[in-house]
């Protein structure tokens, strides 16, 4: 008996990659999944941070898809390598800070490296021509194949019939006639195929697989770069951008204010790295200060902290300030009035 | 062999990735204890174990920490 051919499928957690993997699985190919963690992925952890979402199960969509398909899933940490993709995208950005085309090239290149190391035969993605304005156009399909080095080992089962034949088709590892010709932005063909496979539940349609497509997140990331004077980041930076209210009252410092219990607890974990504030006389948020601050800045920060506490209407609120150098200090301040917080401070 | 993995103060999917890396260095029958703080691990690590054929022997949820005991599959 001949060994079945082996393919690695890029699994994002969305419907398209799930369908693409199943289409190839159906043809007797042994499929495993690969998922790349860039640090920007919209994952279960954003729910884990926010306590109010606790009742809902927090699942990792890519793992959930793997469970549905009955395939192994390899999750790869690409946080460091991804910096070059985000900071210097050859093909530029999409609507926000999403370097989708470079990102695709990068991920397929990583998958190519993986199949060489693991002795797999080809790569599958859920790409559909015309599905996304930037990264999934007819003209970008060959770009991804070529620049990633995957060339004709890259099979897109959902739109293969609209593309030149690849090696898996030529060699008869998969039958071209049983692949698809989806194109355009409509989700109907995907829905129909999902129904045929009996997939009743799946994650959000194309759009939000990462925070870089989020306009608000992009504002905060740009602000970080601008005020640091350099376009760089660490994992902690990009994690903190996902949490809390971010207010910049002065160019040289920013406040990160927990919005509820889960976020407060998450921010607590960073207290040794940041000057932080807490209200003592009233229930209130955990607040981190990013930047170098003087006495007047601290007072302003304390008044803002008081504003977001239960004592917002009180005459005075006691705020503890800890700069991690010796004992914390306590300030008694009048909460800043809402009208005194300019909209422009909110990031 | 029994091993312990400190996956505290990192968020999913990082605890899963660290678990995956640790398991890759172990042999079938070995036991790995993962200590984590992200509540998401209660879902993600068992899901990962399931697709890879490893067995979750126990999940202990404390106030601050969660401990998962995994037996590496063949
Ligand atoms: S949305 Fe994010 S993860 Fe998806 S292709 Fe674009 S940059 Fe990459």
CSV table of C-alpha atoms and ligand atoms in Angstrom, one decimal:
chain,number,residue,atom,x,y,z
A,1,UNK,CA,0.0,0.0,0.0
A,2,UNK,CA,1.3,3.5,-0.8
A,3,UNK,CA,1.7,5.9,2.0
A,4,UNK,CA,-0.9,8.7,1.9
A,5,UNK,CA,0.5,12.1,0.9
A,6,UNK,CA,0.9,14.6,3.8
A,7,UNK,CA,-0.1,18.3,3.8
A,8,UNK,CA,0.1,21.0,6.3
A,9,UNK,CA,-2.9,23.4,6.5
A,10,UNK,CA,-2.6,27.0,7.7
A,11,UNK,CA,-5.3,27.1,10.3
A,12,UNK,CA,-6.4,30.6,11.4
A,13,UNK,CA,-9.5,29.5,13.3
A,14,UNK,CA,-11.9,30.9,10.7
A,15,UNK,CA,-14.2,29.1,8.4
A,16,UNK,CA,-12.1,29.3,5.1
A,17,UNK,CA,-9.0,27.5,6.4
A,18,UNK,CA,-11.2,24.9,8.1
A,19,UNK,CA,-13.0,24.1,4.8
A,20,UNK,CA,-9.8,24.1,2.8
A,21,UNK,CA,-8.3,21.5,5.1
A,22,UNK,CA,-11.4,19.4,5.0
A,23,UNK,CA,-11.6,19.4,1.2
A,24,UNK,CA,-8.1,18.0,1.0
A,25,UNK,CA,-8.7,15.6,3.9
A,26,UNK,CA,-11.6,14.2,2.0
A,27,UNK,CA,-9.3,13.2,-0.8
A,28,UNK,CA,-7.4,10.9,1.4
A,29,UNK,CA,-4.5,13.2,2.2
A,30,UNK,CA,-3.1,13.2,5.7
A,31,UNK,CA,-3.6,16.7,6.9
A,32,UNK,CA,-2.1,18.4,10.0
A,33,UNK,CA,-2.6,22.0,10.9
A,34,UNK,CA,-0.2,24.9,11.7
A,35,UNK,CA,-1.1,28.1,13.4
A,36,UNK,CA,1.3,31.1,14.0
A,37,UNK,CA,1.2,33.2,17.1
A,38,UNK,CA,2.3,36.7,16.2
A,39,UNK,CA,1.3,38.3,19.5
A,40,UNK,CA,-1.5,40.3,17.7
A,41,UNK,CA,-3.8,37.4,17.2
A,42,UNK,CA,-7.3,37.8,18.6
A,43,UNK,CA,-7.3,34.9,21.0
A,44,UNK,CA,-9.1,33.5,23.9
A,45,UNK,CA,-6.8,35.5,26.2
A,46,UNK,CA,-8.6,38.8,25.5
A,47,UNK,CA,-11.7,37.1,27.0
A,48,UNK,CA,-9.7,35.7,29.8
A,49,UNK,CA,-8.5,39.1,30.8
A,50,UNK,CA,-12.0,40.6,30.8
A,51,UNK,CA,-13.9,39.2,33.7
A,52,UNK,CA,-17.3,39.9,32.3
A,53,UNK,CA,-16.8,37.4,29.6
A,54,UNK,CA,-15.9,34.6,32.0
A,55,UNK,CA,-19.2,32.9,31.7
A,56,UNK,CA,-18.6,32.2,28.0
A,57,UNK,CA,-16.1,29.5,27.2
A,58,UNK,CA,-12.8,30.9,26.1
A,59,UNK,CA,-11.6,28.7,23.4
A,60,UNK,CA,-8.7,29.0,21.0
A,61,UNK,CA,-10.5,28.9,17.6
A,62,UNK,CA,-7.6,27.2,15.8
A,63,UNK,CA,-7.5,24.4,18.4
A,64,UNK,CA,-11.3,24.1,18.2
A,65,UNK,CA,-11.1,23.8,14.4
A,66,UNK,CA,-8.4,21.1,14.7
A,67,UNK,CA,-10.7,19.2,17.1
A,68,UNK,CA,-13.6,19.4,14.6
A,69,UNK,CA,-11.3,18.2,11.8
A,70,UNK,CA,-9.6,15.6,13.9
A,71,UNK,CA,-6.2,16.8,13.0
A,72,UNK,CA,-3.1,17.7,15.0
A,73,UNK,CA,-2.4,21.4,15.4
A,74,UNK,CA,1.1,22.8,15.8
A,75,UNK,CA,1.1,26.3,17.3
A,76,UNK,CA,4.3,28.2,16.5
A,77,UNK,CA,5.6,31.2,18.4
A,78,UNK,CA,6.7,33.7,15.8
A,79,UNK,CA,6.6,36.8,18.0
A,80,UNK,CA,10.2,37.8,17.4
A,81,UNK,CA,10.4,37.1,13.6
A,82,UNK,CA,7.1,38.8,13.0
A,83,UNK,CA,8.5,42.2,14.1
A,84,UNK,CA,10.3,42.5,10.7
A,85,UNK,CA,7.0,41.7,8.9
A,86,UNK,CA,5.1,44.4,10.8
A,87,UNK,CA,7.8,47.0,10.9
A,88,UNK,CA,9.0,46.9,7.4
A,89,UNK,CA,6.4,45.4,5.1
A,90,UNK,CA,7.6,45.3,1.6
A,91,UNK,CA,4.0,45.5,0.3
A,92,UNK,CA,2.8,48.1,2.8
A,93,UNK,CA,-0.3,48.1,5.0
A,94,UNK,CA,-4.0,47.5,4.5
A,95,UNK,CA,-6.6,49.8,6.0
A,96,UNK,CA,-4.9,49.9,9.4
A,97,UNK,CA,-1.6,48.5,10.5
A,98,UNK,CA,-2.2,45.1,8.9
A,99,UNK,CA,0.6,44.1,6.6
A,100,UNK,CA,-1.6,41.3,5.2
A,101,UNK,CA,0.3,40.4,2.1
A,102,UNK,CA,3.7,40.3,3.8
A,103,UNK,CA,2.1,38.4,6.6
A,104,UNK,CA,0.8,35.7,4.2
A,105,UNK,CA,4.1,35.5,2.5
A,106,UNK,CA,5.8,35.1,5.9
A,107,UNK,CA,3.4,32.4,7.1
A,108,UNK,CA,3.6,30.4,4.0
A,109,UNK,CA,7.4,30.6,4.0
A,110,UNK,CA,7.4,29.3,7.6
A,111,UNK,CA,5.1,26.5,6.5
A,112,UNK,CA,7.5,25.7,3.7
A,113,UNK,CA,10.3,25.4,6.1
A,114,UNK,CA,8.2,23.2,8.3
A,115,UNK,CA,7.2,20.7,5.6
A,116,UNK,CA,10.9,20.4,4.6
A,117,UNK,CA,11.9,19.6,8.2
A,118,UNK,CA,8.9,17.3,8.8
A,119,UNK,CA,8.9,15.5,5.4
A,120,UNK,CA,5.4,16.7,4.4
A,121,UNK,CA,4.5,17.1,0.7
A,122,UNK,CA,2.6,20.3,0.3
A,123,UNK,CA,0.9,23.3,1.9
A,124,UNK,CA,-2.8,24.3,2.0
A,125,UNK,CA,-4.4,27.7,2.7
A,126,UNK,CA,-8.0,28.8,2.8
A,127,UNK,CA,-7.3,31.8,0.5
A,128,UNK,CA,-10.1,32.8,-1.9
A,129,UNK,CA,-9.5,35.1,-4.9
A,130,UNK,CA,-11.1,38.5,-4.2
A,131,UNK,CA,-12.1,37.7,-0.7
A,132,UNK,CA,-10.0,40.4,0.8
A,133,UNK,CA,-9.1,43.6,-0.9
A,134,UNK,CA,-5.4,43.6,-0.1
A,135,UNK,CA,-4.0,40.1,0.3
A,136,UNK,CA,-6.4,37.9,-1.6
A,137,UNK,CA,-6.5,39.2,-5.1
A,138,UNK,CA,-5.8,37.4,-8.3
A,139,UNK,CA,-2.6,39.3,-8.7
A,140,UNK,CA,-1.4,38.6,-5.1
A,141,UNK,CA,-1.8,34.8,-5.3
A,142,UNK,CA,1.4,34.3,-7.4
A,143,UNK,CA,3.2,36.8,-5.1
A,144,UNK,CA,2.6,34.7,-2.1
A,145,UNK,CA,3.5,31.5,-3.9
A,146,UNK,CA,6.7,33.0,-5.3
A,147,UNK,CA,8.0,35.1,-2.4
A,148,UNK,CA,7.4,32.5,0.2
A,149,UNK,CA,9.4,30.0,-1.8
A,150,UNK,CA,6.5,27.5,-1.7
A,151,UNK,CA,5.9,27.9,-5.5
A,152,UNK,CA,3.7,25.2,-6.8
A,153,UNK,CA,3.6,23.3,-3.5
A,154,UNK,CA,1.0,25.8,-2.3
A,155,UNK,CA,-2.5,24.6,-2.9
A,156,UNK,CA,-5.6,26.8,-2.4
A,157,UNK,CA,-8.4,24.2,-2.5
A,158,UNK,CA,-11.2,26.8,-2.4
A,159,UNK,CA,-10.2,28.6,-5.5
A,160,UNK,CA,-7.7,26.2,-7.1
A,161,UNK,CA,-9.8,25.9,-10.3
A,162,UNK,CA,-9.2,29.6,-11.0
A,163,UNK,CA,-5.5,29.2,-10.6
A,164,UNK,CA,-2.8,27.4,-12.5
A,165,UNK,CA,-2.3,23.8,-11.7
A,166,UNK,CA,-0.1,23.0,-8.8
A,167,UNK,CA,2.2,20.1,-8.2
A,168,UNK,CA,-0.2,18.2,-5.9
A,169,UNK,CA,-2.8,18.4,-8.7
A,170,UNK,CA,-0.3,17.5,-11.5
A,171,UNK,CA,1.0,14.5,-9.6
A,172,UNK,CA,-2.5,13.3,-8.8
A,173,UNK,CA,-2.0,13.7,-5.0
A,174,UNK,CA,-5.3,15.5,-5.2
A,175,UNK,CA,-8.0,15.5,-7.9
A,176,UNK,CA,-8.4,19.0,-9.4
A,177,UNK,CA,-12.0,18.2,-10.4
A,178,UNK,CA,-12.9,17.9,-6.7
A,179,UNK,CA,-11.4,21.3,-5.8
A,180,UNK,CA,-13.3,24.6,-5.9
A,181,UNK,CA,-13.6,27.8,-7.9
A,182,UNK,CA,-14.8,30.3,-5.3
A,183,UNK,CA,-14.1,33.9,-6.0
A,184,UNK,CA,-15.3,37.3,-4.8
A,185,UNK,CA,-16.4,38.6,-1.4
A,186,UNK,CA,-19.6,36.5,-1.1
A,187,UNK,CA,-19.6,34.1,1.7
A,188,UNK,CA,-22.4,32.0,0.3
A,189,UNK,CA,-20.3,29.3,-1.3
A,190,UNK,CA,-18.4,28.8,2.0
A,191,UNK,CA,-21.7,28.6,3.9
A,192,UNK,CA,-23.0,26.0,1.5
A,193,UNK,CA,-19.8,23.9,1.7
A,194,UNK,CA,-19.9,24.2,5.5
A,195,UNK,CA,-23.4,22.9,5.5
A,196,UNK,CA,-22.4,20.0,3.2
A,197,UNK,CA,-19.6,19.1,5.7
A,198,UNK,CA,-22.0,19.4,8.6
A,199,UNK,CA,-20.0,22.3,10.2
A,200,UNK,CA,-22.7,24.0,12.1
A,201,UNK,CA,-20.7,26.4,14.2
A,202,UNK,CA,-17.7,28.3,13.2
A,203,UNK,CA,-15.8,31.5,14.1
A,204,UNK,CA,-16.4,34.9,12.7
A,205,UNK,CA,-16.1,35.3,8.9
A,206,UNK,CA,-13.1,36.8,7.3
A,207,UNK,CA,-12.0,40.0,8.8
A,208,UNK,CA,-10.7,39.9,12.3
A,209,UNK,CA,-8.0,37.3,12.7
A,210,UNK,CA,-5.7,39.9,14.2
A,211,UNK,CA,-5.7,43.2,16.1
A,212,UNK,CA,-3.7,44.9,13.4
A,213,UNK,CA,-6.9,45.3,11.4
A,214,UNK,CA,-8.5,47.1,14.3
A,215,UNK,CA,-8.5,50.9,13.8
A,216,UNK,CA,-8.5,51.6,17.5
A,217,UNK,CA,-5.6,49.2,18.2
A,218,UNK,CA,-3.6,50.8,15.3
A,219,UNK,CA,-4.1,54.3,16.9
A,220,UNK,CA,-2.6,53.0,20.2
A,221,UNK,CA,0.3,51.2,18.5
A,222,UNK,CA,1.1,54.3,16.5
A,223,UNK,CA,0.9,56.4,19.6
A,224,UNK,CA,3.4,54.1,21.3
A,225,UNK,CA,5.9,54.3,18.5
A,226,UNK,CA,5.6,58.1,18.2
A,227,UNK,CA,6.2,58.7,21.9
A,228,UNK,CA,9.0,56.2,22.2
A,229,UNK,CA,10.7,57.8,19.2
A,230,UNK,CA,11.2,54.4,17.7
A,231,UNK,CA,9.1,51.8,15.9
A,232,UNK,CA,9.7,48.8,18.0
A,233,UNK,CA,7.9,46.7,20.5
A,234,UNK,CA,8.1,43.9,23.0
A,235,UNK,CA,5.4,41.3,23.7
A,236,UNK,CA,4.4,43.1,26.9
A,237,UNK,CA,3.8,46.4,25.0
A,238,UNK,CA,1.4,44.8,22.5
A,239,UNK,CA,-0.4,42.8,25.2
A,240,UNK,CA,-0.9,45.9,27.2
A,241,UNK,CA,-2.4,47.7,24.2
A,242,UNK,CA,-5.2,45.1,24.3
A,243,UNK,CA,-6.1,45.9,27.9
A,244,UNK,CA,-7.8,48.8,29.6
A,245,UNK,CA,-8.4,52.5,28.8
A,246,UNK,CA,-5.4,54.3,27.5
A,247,UNK,CA,-5.1,58.0,28.3
A,248,UNK,CA,-2.3,60.3,27.4
A,249,UNK,CA,-2.6,63.5,29.4
A,250,UNK,CA,0.9,64.7,28.5
A,251,UNK,CA,3.3,63.8,25.7
A,252,UNK,CA,5.7,62.2,28.1
A,253,UNK,CA,3.4,59.8,29.9
A,254,UNK,CA,0.3,57.6,29.4
A,255,UNK,CA,-2.0,55.9,31.8
A,256,UNK,CA,-3.4,52.4,31.4
A,257,UNK,CA,-6.6,52.1,33.4
A,258,UNK,CA,-8.3,48.7,34.2
A,259,UNK,CA,-11.9,48.7,33.2
A,260,UNK,CA,-13.0,45.9,35.4
A,261,UNK,CA,-11.8,43.2,37.7
A,262,UNK,CA,-10.3,40.9,35.1
A,263,UNK,CA,-8.3,43.7,33.6
A,264,UNK,CA,-7.2,45.0,37.0
A,265,UNK,CA,-5.9,41.6,37.9
A,266,UNK,CA,-4.0,41.4,34.6
A,267,UNK,CA,-2.5,44.9,35.1
A,268,UNK,CA,-1.5,43.9,38.7
A,269,UNK,CA,0.9,41.4,37.1
A,270,UNK,CA,2.8,44.4,35.7
A,271,UNK,CA,3.1,46.4,38.9
A,272,UNK,CA,6.8,45.7,39.4
A,273,UNK,CA,7.6,47.2,36.0
A,274,UNK,CA,5.5,50.4,36.2
A,275,UNK,CA,4.7,53.1,38.7
A,276,UNK,CA,1.1,52.2,39.6
A,277,UNK,CA,-1.8,53.8,41.4
A,278,UNK,CA,-4.8,52.4,43.3
A,279,UNK,CA,-7.6,54.1,45.2
A,280,UNK,CA,-7.7,53.3,48.9
A,281,UNK,CA,-10.8,55.1,50.2
A,282,UNK,CA,-13.0,53.7,47.4
A,283,UNK,CA,-13.2,50.8,45.0
A,284,UNK,CA,-11.3,51.7,41.9
A,285,UNK,CA,-9.2,50.6,39.0
A,286,UNK,CA,-5.6,49.5,38.8
A,287,UNK,CA,-3.6,52.1,36.9
A,288,UNK,CA,-0.2,51.9,35.4
A,289,UNK,CA,1.9,54.9,34.3
A,290,UNK,CA,4.1,54.5,31.3
A,291,UNK,CA,6.7,57.2,31.0
A,292,UNK,CA,8.8,59.3,33.3
A,293,UNK,CA,6.7,61.5,35.6
A,294,UNK,CA,7.2,64.3,38.1
A,295,UNK,CA,5.2,65.4,41.1
A,296,UNK,CA,2.7,67.4,39.2
A,297,UNK,CA,2.1,64.5,36.8
A,298,UNK,CA,1.6,62.1,39.7
A,299,UNK,CA,-1.1,64.4,41.1
A,300,UNK,CA,-2.8,64.6,37.8
A,301,UNK,CA,-2.6,60.8,37.4
A,302,UNK,CA,-4.0,60.4,40.9
A,303,UNK,CA,-7.0,62.7,40.1
A,304,UNK,CA,-7.7,60.7,36.9
A,305,UNK,CA,-7.5,57.5,38.9
A,306,UNK,CA,-10.0,58.9,41.4
A,307,UNK,CA,-12.3,59.9,38.5
A,308,UNK,CA,-12.5,56.2,37.4
A,309,UNK,CA,-13.2,55.0,40.9
A,310,UNK,CA,-16.4,54.7,42.9
A,311,UNK,CA,-15.4,57.9,44.5
A,312,UNK,CA,-15.7,60.0,41.3
A,313,UNK,CA,-18.3,62.3,43.0
A,314,UNK,CA,-16.6,62.4,46.4
A,315,UNK,CA,-14.9,65.5,47.7
A,316,UNK,CA,-11.6,63.6,48.2
A,317,UNK,CA,-10.3,60.2,47.3
A,318,UNK,CA,-7.2,58.6,48.8
A,319,UNK,CA,-4.9,57.2,46.2
A,320,UNK,CA,-1.8,55.1,46.8
A,321,UNK,CA,1.1,55.7,44.5
A,322,UNK,CA,3.9,53.1,44.2
A,323,UNK,CA,6.9,53.7,42.1
A,324,UNK,CA,8.6,50.5,43.2
A,325,UNK,CA,11.3,52.5,45.1
A,326,UNK,CA,10.6,52.2,48.8
A,327,UNK,CA,7.2,52.4,50.5
A,328,UNK,CA,4.2,53.5,48.5
A,329,UNK,CA,2.9,57.1,49.2
A,330,UNK,CA,-0.7,58.2,49.7
A,331,UNK,CA,-2.2,61.3,48.1
A,332,UNK,CA,-5.6,62.7,48.9
A,333,UNK,CA,-7.0,64.3,45.8
A,334,UNK,CA,-10.2,65.7,44.3
A,335,UNK,CA,-11.4,63.5,41.4
A,336,UNK,CA,-11.0,65.2,38.1
A,337,UNK,CA,-14.3,66.1,36.6
A,338,UNK,CA,-15.3,64.4,33.4
A,339,UNK,CA,-15.4,67.8,31.6
A,340,UNK,CA,-11.8,68.3,32.5
A,341,UNK,CA,-10.7,65.2,30.7
A,342,UNK,CA,-10.3,66.3,27.0
A,343,UNK,CA,-11.4,63.7,24.4
A,344,UNK,CA,-8.0,64.0,22.9
A,345,UNK,CA,-6.4,62.3,25.9
A,346,UNK,CA,-8.2,59.0,25.1
A,347,UNK,CA,-6.3,56.8,22.7
B,1,UNK,CA,9.9,10.7,34.2
B,2,UNK,CA,8.0,13.6,35.8
B,3,UNK,CA,8.6,17.2,34.8
B,4,UNK,CA,7.2,20.6,35.8
B,5,UNK,CA,6.6,23.5,33.5
B,6,UNK,CA,6.2,27.0,34.8
B,7,UNK,CA,3.6,28.7,32.5
B,8,UNK,CA,2.6,31.4,35.0
B,9,UNK,CA,1.8,35.0,33.9
B,10,UNK,CA,1.7,34.2,30.2
B,11,UNK,CA,-1.5,34.3,28.2
B,12,UNK,CA,-3.0,31.7,25.9
B,13,UNK,CA,-1.8,30.5,23.5
B,14,UNK,CA,1.7,30.8,25.0
B,15,UNK,CA,1.1,28.2,27.8
B,16,UNK,CA,-0.1,25.8,25.0
B,17,UNK,CA,3.1,26.5,23.0
B,18,UNK,CA,5.3,26.0,26.0
B,19,UNK,CA,3.5,22.8,26.8
B,20,UNK,CA,3.9,21.6,23.2
B,21,UNK,CA,7.7,22.4,23.4
B,22,UNK,CA,8.0,20.6,26.7
B,23,UNK,CA,6.1,17.5,25.5
B,24,UNK,CA,8.3,17.3,22.4
B,25,UNK,CA,11.3,16.7,24.7
B,26,UNK,CA,9.5,13.9,26.7
B,27,UNK,CA,8.7,10.3,25.9
B,28,UNK,CA,5.5,8.4,25.9
B,29,UNK,CA,4.4,7.6,29.4
B,30,UNK,CA,6.2,10.6,30.9
B,31,UNK,CA,4.2,13.0,33.0
B,32,UNK,CA,4.2,16.8,32.7
B,33,UNK,CA,2.8,19.1,35.3
B,34,UNK,CA,1.9,22.5,33.9
B,35,UNK,CA,1.4,25.4,36.4
B,36,UNK,CA,-0.4,28.4,34.8
B,37,UNK,CA,-2.3,31.5,35.8
B,38,UNK,CA,-4.4,32.2,32.6
B,39,UNK,CA,-7.8,30.6,33.1
B,40,UNK,CA,-7.9,29.9,29.4
B,41,UNK,CA,-5.6,27.0,29.9
B,42,UNK,CA,-8.4,24.9,31.3
B,43,UNK,CA,-9.8,24.8,27.8
B,44,UNK,CA,-6.8,25.1,25.5
B,45,UNK,CA,-4.4,22.6,27.0
B,46,UNK,CA,-6.9,19.8,27.1
B,47,UNK,CA,-8.0,20.6,23.5
B,48,UNK,CA,-4.3,20.5,22.4
B,49,UNK,CA,-3.8,17.2,24.3
B,50,UNK,CA,-6.9,15.7,22.6
B,51,UNK,CA,-5.7,16.4,19.1
B,52,UNK,CA,-2.2,15.1,19.8
B,53,UNK,CA,-3.3,12.0,21.7
B,54,UNK,CA,-2.0,13.0,25.2
B,55,UNK,CA,-4.0,12.3,28.3
B,56,UNK,CA,-5.0,15.0,30.9
B,57,UNK,CA,-4.8,13.1,34.2
B,58,UNK,CA,-5.9,16.0,36.4
B,59,UNK,CA,-6.8,19.7,36.4
B,60,UNK,CA,-6.6,21.4,39.8
B,61,UNK,CA,-7.9,24.9,39.9
B,62,UNK,CA,-6.7,27.0,42.8
B,63,UNK,CA,-7.5,30.6,43.5
B,64,UNK,CA,-4.5,32.0,41.7
B,65,UNK,CA,-3.0,29.0,39.9
B,66,UNK,CA,-4.1,26.1,37.8
B,67,UNK,CA,-2.2,22.9,37.6
B,68,UNK,CA,-2.7,20.4,34.8
B,69,UNK,CA,-1.1,17.0,34.9
B,70,UNK,CA,-0.5,15.4,31.5
B,71,UNK,CA,0.6,12.0,30.5
B,72,UNK,CA,2.5,12.0,27.2
B,73,UNK,CA,0.8,9.7,24.6
B,74,UNK,CA,2.5,7.3,22.2
C,1,LIG,S1,-5.3,40.1,9.4
C,1,LIG,FE1,-3.4,40.0,10.6
C,1,LIG,S2,-2.9,37.8,10.7
C,1,LIG,FE2,-4.5,38.0,9.1
C,1,LIG,S3,-3.2,38.2,7.2
C,1,LIG,FE3,-3.6,40.3,7.9
C,1,LIG,S4,-1.9,40.8,9.2
C,1,LIG,FE4,-1.8,38.6,8.9
